[in-house]
Amino acid sequence: MNAALERMMDFDLSEEQRLVRRAVREFAEAEILPHVDRYEREERYPTELIAKLPALGLLGPMIPEEYGGSFTDVLTYGVICEELARVDWVVASVVSVANSLLAGSLLKFGTEEQKRRFLPGIASGDIICSACLTEPRGGTDLGNMDTTAKKVDGGYLLNGTKVFISHAVHAKLFFIVASIDRSLKHKGVTAFVADPTQMKGLTIGGFPMRTLKRDNLAEVHFEDVFVPDEAVLGEPGRGFPILGSALDMGRFSVAARCVGQSQRAIDLAAPYAMERDAFGQKIGEFQLVQDKIADMVARTEQARLLVYRLGRMKDAGLERCSLESSLAKLKASQAATQNALDGMAVFGGYSVTAEYEIGRLLLEAKALEFGEGTSDLHQKMIAEFALGIRKQ
Ligand SMILES: Cc1cc2nc3c(=O)[nH]c(=O)nc-3n(C[C@H](O)[C@H](O)[C@H](O)COP(=O)(O)OP(=O)(O)OC[C@H]3O[C@@H](n4cnc5c(N)ncnc54)[C@H](O)[C@@H]3O)c2cc1C
């Protein structure tokens, strides 16, 4: 094998990873995809679809076997997120929040007791996870949060409001960030893991959405909610690096999901272009339509390479890869948005009808540009790395 080919193979999937991809794709197309449209119309959370995941180990791909999970490697986790998101962004979000934000943080920073208490339930599907980060005054400037954690005998009292919280209504495990001293800014941030069903003073209300109603976004209000000392993840006041680590892995899985959504736009638009006629030929034979399809493919492949490289770096033991995470998240989420737009152009007016899926992808992709750091934030971070203002 020549050296160039060997280098290329570094970015390729192993035989096992290909088998996982094939198995997840077959499962997702048979068991999830046929139901998504109905759930969308009914604005219904996909509880029954999520229940199908544990049998294939798809709820615990980042959780080691000793805690009931199916972990093999980070890249495989990315492939699973990619394939699930290719058919349904809500199901993929359940896996991504649970594994990147909760399980990943518990494994790195949790006590043995916290790991034993929560990880097997996450992998089995008994525990749906939710991350309470964003606040009404902003989700980007997380070092400046308003939610407080006041030390009391045996634990903390949480006060504050979190908004846009996915899965909260269904969750049995919250990842919460709150400040023990707001004057310390990010040095006051403390991370907690706790079961919301045990919290007195907690209100989970609806969060009014114009669209994307299926994942039941919530406003979560903490009013003197007591959480015991055992709920602290890591050390009090040391939550900001935990949050950074969680978001680093979160960016990987969100980027992988965006690759899946980008691919879906191609998989929908290309056959349509070869079916639909105009001016006596298939629209896919017009150069302007081909131009869009070519861009969609190139964008997706670029994003996929960034995501797979990031997965390989994490598998090689590099825990924080902030620059590469930002690159993958930025480019993959932008690819998903642009592919949805180009795909819609191929479908013409039908793209906004209930009959076709392509229109739905647009808002889902755009929302993924906001979560786990907005595109602006990643652009800023990438520039700061290049300028030497920020270091890994
Ligand atoms: C569908 C969906 C699901 C979500 N799920 C969750 C969830 O489960 N948990 C959770 O905690 N949050 C969740 N979010 C919230 C999401 O993480 C936030 O929307 C995101 O972090 C941005 O915060 P913001 O909306 O408050 O925007 P802001 O922080 O108010 O920012 C507004 C604009 O200003 C820009 N901006 C801010 N700071 C800078 C800067 N320094 N430089 C340049 N530009 C800047 C931003 O890029 C953005 O364009 C979800 C959001 C959506 C849409």
mmCIF file with all atom_site columns, C-alpha atoms in Angstrom, residues 224-321:
data_model
loop_
_atom_site.group_PDB
_atom_site.id
_atom_site.type_symbol
_atom_site.label_atom_id
_atom_site.label_alt_id
_atom_site.label_comp_id
_atom_site.label_asym_id
_atom_site.label_entity_id
_atom_site.label_seq_id
_atom_site.pdbx_PDB_ins_code
_atom_site.Cartn_x
_atom_site.Cartn_y
_atom_site.Cartn_z
_atom_site.occupancy
_atom_site.B_iso_or_equiv
_atom_site.pdbx_formal_charge
_atom_site.auth_seq_id
_atom_site.auth_comp_id
_atom_site.auth_asym_id
_atom_site.auth_atom_id
_atom_site.pdbx_PDB_model_num
ATOM 1  C CA . ASP A 1 224 ? -35.023 26.604 46.570  1.00 0.00 ? 224 ASP A CA 1
ATOM 2  C CA . VAL A 1 225 ? -34.502 23.145 45.100  1.00 0.00 ? 225 VAL A CA 1
ATOM 3  C CA . PHE A 1 226 ? -32.376 21.092 47.498  1.00 0.00 ? 226 PHE A CA 1
ATOM 4  C CA . VAL A 1 227 ? -29.743 18.802 45.997  1.00 0.00 ? 227 VAL A CA 1
ATOM 5  C CA . PRO A 1 228 ? -27.469 16.787 48.290  1.00 0.00 ? 228 PRO A CA 1
ATOM 6  C CA . ASP A 1 229 ? -23.674 17.138 48.382  1.00 0.00 ? 229 ASP A CA 1
ATOM 7  C CA . GLU A 1 230 ? -23.468 13.819 46.479  1.00 0.00 ? 230 GLU A CA 1
ATOM 8  C CA . ALA A 1 231 ? -25.055 15.560 43.480  1.00 0.00 ? 231 ALA A CA 1
ATOM 9  C CA . VAL A 1 232 ? -21.964 17.729 42.914  1.00 0.00 ? 232 VAL A CA 1
ATOM 10 C CA . LEU A 1 233 ? -19.989 16.519 39.915  1.00 0.00 ? 233 LEU A CA 1
ATOM 11 C CA . GLY A 1 234 ? -16.286 17.026 40.547  1.00 0.00 ? 234 GLY A CA 1
ATOM 12 C CA . GLU A 1 235 ? -15.576 19.870 42.975  1.00 0.00 ? 235 GLU A CA 1
ATOM 13 C CA . PRO A 1 236 ? -17.676 22.927 43.886  1.00 0.00 ? 236 PRO A CA 1
ATOM 14 C CA . GLY A 1 237 ? -16.454 25.866 41.790  1.00 0.00 ? 237 GLY A CA 1
ATOM 15 C CA . ARG A 1 238 ? -14.717 23.509 39.352  1.00 0.00 ? 238 ARG A CA 1
ATOM 16 C CA . GLY A 1 239 ? -17.704 23.054 37.047  1.00 0.00 ? 239 GLY A CA 1
ATOM 17 C CA . PHE A 1 240 ? -16.509 25.240 34.181  1.00 0.00 ? 240 PHE A CA 1
ATOM 18 C CA . PRO A 1 241 ? -13.836 22.796 32.928  1.00 0.00 ? 241 PRO A CA 1
ATOM 19 C CA . ILE A 1 242 ? -16.408 19.988 33.304  1.00 0.00 ? 242 ILE A CA 1
ATOM 20 C CA . LEU A 1 243 ? -18.815 21.987 31.172  1.00 0.00 ? 243 LEU A CA 1
ATOM 21 C CA . GLY A 1 244 ? -16.022 22.626 28.641  1.00 0.00 ? 244 GLY A CA 1
ATOM 22 C CA . SER A 1 245 ? -15.209 18.927 28.457  1.00 0.00 ? 245 SER A CA 1
ATOM 23 C CA . ALA A 1 246 ? -18.897 17.991 28.098  1.00 0.00 ? 246 ALA A CA 1
ATOM 24 C CA . LEU A 1 247 ? -19.390 20.547 25.322  1.00 0.00 ? 247 LEU A CA 1
ATOM 25 C CA . ASP A 1 248 ? -16.238 19.378 23.547  1.00 0.00 ? 248 ASP A CA 1
ATOM 26 C CA . MET A 1 249 ? -17.746 15.888 23.257  1.00 0.00 ? 249 MET A CA 1
ATOM 27 C CA . GLY A 1 250 ? -21.171 17.414 22.626  1.00 0.00 ? 250 GLY A CA 1
ATOM 28 C CA . ARG A 1 251 ? -19.773 19.306 19.651  1.00 0.00 ? 251 ARG A CA 1
ATOM 29 C CA . PHE A 1 252 ? -18.426 16.050 18.231  1.00 0.00 ? 252 PHE A CA 1
ATOM 30 C CA . SER A 1 253 ? -21.804 14.302 18.414  1.00 0.00 ? 253 SER A CA 1
ATOM 31 C CA . VAL A 1 254 ? -23.752 17.336 17.175  1.00 0.00 ? 254 VAL A CA 1
ATOM 32 C CA . ALA A 1 255 ? -21.331 17.648 14.244  1.00 0.00 ? 255 ALA A CA 1
ATOM 33 C CA . ALA A 1 256 ? -21.797 13.937 13.488  1.00 0.00 ? 256 ALA A CA 1
ATOM 34 C CA . ARG A 1 257 ? -25.570 14.430 13.599  1.00 0.00 ? 257 ARG A CA 1
ATOM 35 C CA . CYS A 1 258 ? -25.236 17.326 11.149  1.00 0.00 ? 258 CYS A CA 1
ATOM 36 C CA . VAL A 1 259 ? -23.303 15.087 8.744   1.00 0.00 ? 259 VAL A CA 1
ATOM 37 C CA . GLY A 1 260 ? -26.222 12.642 8.931   1.00 0.00 ? 260 GLY A CA 1
ATOM 38 C CA . GLN A 1 261 ? -28.694 15.423 8.176   1.00 0.00 ? 261 GLN A CA 1
ATOM 39 C CA . SER A 1 262 ? -26.542 16.719 5.303   1.00 0.00 ? 262 SER A CA 1
ATOM 40 C CA . GLN A 1 263 ? -26.440 13.211 3.871   1.00 0.00 ? 263 GLN A CA 1
ATOM 41 C CA . ARG A 1 264 ? -30.201 12.905 4.210   1.00 0.00 ? 264 ARG A CA 1
ATOM 42 C CA . ALA A 1 265 ? -30.712 16.047 2.133   1.00 0.00 ? 265 ALA A CA 1
ATOM 43 C CA . ILE A 1 266 ? -28.622 14.463 -0.650  1.00 0.00 ? 266 ILE A CA 1
ATOM 44 C CA . ASP A 1 267 ? -30.438 11.142 -0.337  1.00 0.00 ? 267 ASP A CA 1
ATOM 45 C CA . LEU A 1 268 ? -33.739 12.950 -0.784  1.00 0.00 ? 268 LEU A CA 1
ATOM 46 C CA . ALA A 1 269 ? -32.766 15.478 -3.456  1.00 0.00 ? 269 ALA A CA 1
ATOM 47 C CA . ALA A 1 270 ? -30.732 13.283 -5.822  1.00 0.00 ? 270 ALA A CA 1
ATOM 48 C CA . PRO A 1 271 ? -33.467 10.728 -6.624  1.00 0.00 ? 271 PRO A CA 1
ATOM 49 C CA . TYR A 1 272 ? -36.061 13.504 -6.885  1.00 0.00 ? 272 TYR A CA 1
ATOM 50 C CA . ALA A 1 273 ? -33.863 15.312 -9.418  1.00 0.00 ? 273 ALA A CA 1
ATOM 51 C CA . MET A 1 274 ? -33.757 12.154 -11.531 1.00 0.00 ? 274 MET A CA 1
ATOM 52 C CA . GLU A 1 275 ? -37.539 11.652 -11.361 1.00 0.00 ? 275 GLU A CA 1
ATOM 53 C CA . ARG A 1 276 ? -38.878 15.143 -11.961 1.00 0.00 ? 276 ARG A CA 1
ATOM 54 C CA . ASP A 1 277 ? -39.207 16.397 -15.531 1.00 0.00 ? 277 ASP A CA 1
ATOM 55 C CA . ALA A 1 278 ? -39.138 19.949 -16.862 1.00 0.00 ? 278 ALA A CA 1
ATOM 56 C CA . PHE A 1 279 ? -38.651 21.171 -20.437 1.00 0.00 ? 279 PHE A CA 1
ATOM 57 C CA . GLY A 1 280 ? -38.579 17.573 -21.664 1.00 0.00 ? 280 GLY A CA 1
ATOM 58 C CA . GLN A 1 281 ? -35.773 16.293 -19.469 1.00 0.00 ? 281 GLN A CA 1
ATOM 59 C CA . LYS A 1 282 ? -35.002 15.269 -15.918 1.00 0.00 ? 282 LYS A CA 1
ATOM 60 C CA . ILE A 1 283 ? -34.255 18.309 -13.776 1.00 0.00 ? 283 ILE A CA 1
ATOM 61 C CA . GLY A 1 284 ? -31.104 16.487 -12.618 1.00 0.00 ? 284 GLY A CA 1
ATOM 62 C CA . GLU A 1 285 ? -29.784 16.948 -16.156 1.00 0.00 ? 285 GLU A CA 1
ATOM 63 C CA . PHE A 1 286 ? -29.795 20.734 -15.807 1.00 0.00 ? 286 PHE A CA 1
ATOM 64 C CA . GLN A 1 287 ? -26.372 22.043 -14.927 1.00 0.00 ? 287 GLN A CA 1
ATOM 65 C CA . LEU A 1 288 ? -27.705 24.403 -12.260 1.00 0.00 ? 288 LEU A CA 1
ATOM 66 C CA . VAL A 1 289 ? -29.347 21.510 -10.429 1.00 0.00 ? 289 VAL A CA 1
ATOM 67 C CA . GLN A 1 290 ? -26.179 19.414 -10.813 1.00 0.00 ? 290 GLN A CA 1
ATOM 68 C CA . ASP A 1 291 ? -24.217 22.314 -9.385  1.00 0.00 ? 291 ASP A CA 1
ATOM 69 C CA . LYS A 1 292 ? -26.305 22.179 -6.218  1.00 0.00 ? 292 LYS A CA 1
ATOM 70 C CA . ILE A 1 293 ? -26.043 18.403 -5.907  1.00 0.00 ? 293 ILE A CA 1
ATOM 71 C CA . ALA A 1 294 ? -22.258 18.559 -6.367  1.00 0.00 ? 294 ALA A CA 1
ATOM 72 C CA . ASP A 1 295 ? -21.943 21.240 -3.680  1.00 0.00 ? 295 ASP A CA 1
ATOM 73 C CA . MET A 1 296 ? -24.125 19.214 -1.322  1.00 0.00 ? 296 MET A CA 1
ATOM 74 C CA . VAL A 1 297 ? -21.914 16.147 -1.754  1.00 0.00 ? 297 VAL A CA 1
ATOM 75 C CA . ALA A 1 298 ? -18.657 18.100 -1.400  1.00 0.00 ? 298 ALA A CA 1
ATOM 76 C CA . ARG A 1 299 ? -19.873 19.901 1.729   1.00 0.00 ? 299 ARG A CA 1
ATOM 77 C CA . THR A 1 300 ? -20.985 16.671 3.348   1.00 0.00 ? 300 THR A CA 1
ATOM 78 C CA . GLU A 1 301 ? -17.704 14.910 2.601   1.00 0.00 ? 301 GLU A CA 1
ATOM 79 C CA . GLN A 1 302 ? -15.684 17.850 3.966   1.00 0.00 ? 302 GLN A CA 1
ATOM 80 C CA . ALA A 1 303 ? -17.743 17.891 7.144   1.00 0.00 ? 303 ALA A CA 1
ATOM 81 C CA . ARG A 1 304 ? -17.527 14.111 7.515   1.00 0.00 ? 304 ARG A CA 1
ATOM 82 C CA . LEU A 1 305 ? -13.735 14.227 7.289   1.00 0.00 ? 305 LEU A CA 1
ATOM 83 C CA . LEU A 1 306 ? -13.577 16.902 10.008  1.00 0.00 ? 306 LEU A CA 1
ATOM 84 C CA . VAL A 1 307 ? -15.867 14.852 12.227  1.00 0.00 ? 307 VAL A CA 1
ATOM 85 C CA . TYR A 1 308 ? -14.026 11.568 11.680  1.00 0.00 ? 308 TYR A CA 1
ATOM 86 C CA . ARG A 1 309 ? -10.673 13.241 12.268  1.00 0.00 ? 309 ARG A CA 1
ATOM 87 C CA . LEU A 1 310 ? -11.997 14.597 15.554  1.00 0.00 ? 310 LEU A CA 1
ATOM 88 C CA . GLY A 1 311 ? -13.250 11.133 16.520  1.00 0.00 ? 311 GLY A CA 1
ATOM 89 C CA . ARG A 1 312 ? -9.852  9.637  15.713  1.00 0.00 ? 312 ARG A CA 1
ATOM 90 C CA . MET A 1 313 ? -8.114  12.317 17.807  1.00 0.00 ? 313 MET A CA 1
ATOM 91 C CA . LYS A 1 314 ? -10.345 11.523 20.762  1.00 0.00 ? 314 LYS A CA 1
ATOM 92 C CA . ASP A 1 315 ? -9.734  7.807  20.257  1.00 0.00 ? 315 ASP A CA 1
ATOM 93 C CA . ALA A 1 316 ? -5.996  8.533  20.286  1.00 0.00 ? 316 ALA A CA 1
ATOM 94 C CA . GLY A 1 317 ? -6.446  9.930  23.803  1.00 0.00 ? 317 GLY A CA 1
ATOM 95 C CA . LEU A 1 318 ? -6.616  13.677 23.138  1.00 0.00 ? 318 LEU A CA 1
ATOM 96 C CA . GLU A 1 319 ? -9.313  14.643 25.631  1.00 0.00 ? 319 GLU A CA 1
ATOM 97 C CA . ARG A 1 320 ? -9.795  18.277 24.650  1.00 0.00 ? 320 ARG A CA 1
ATOM 98 C CA . CYS A 1 321 ? -9.530  19.148 20.963  1.00 0.00 ? 321 CYS A CA 1
#
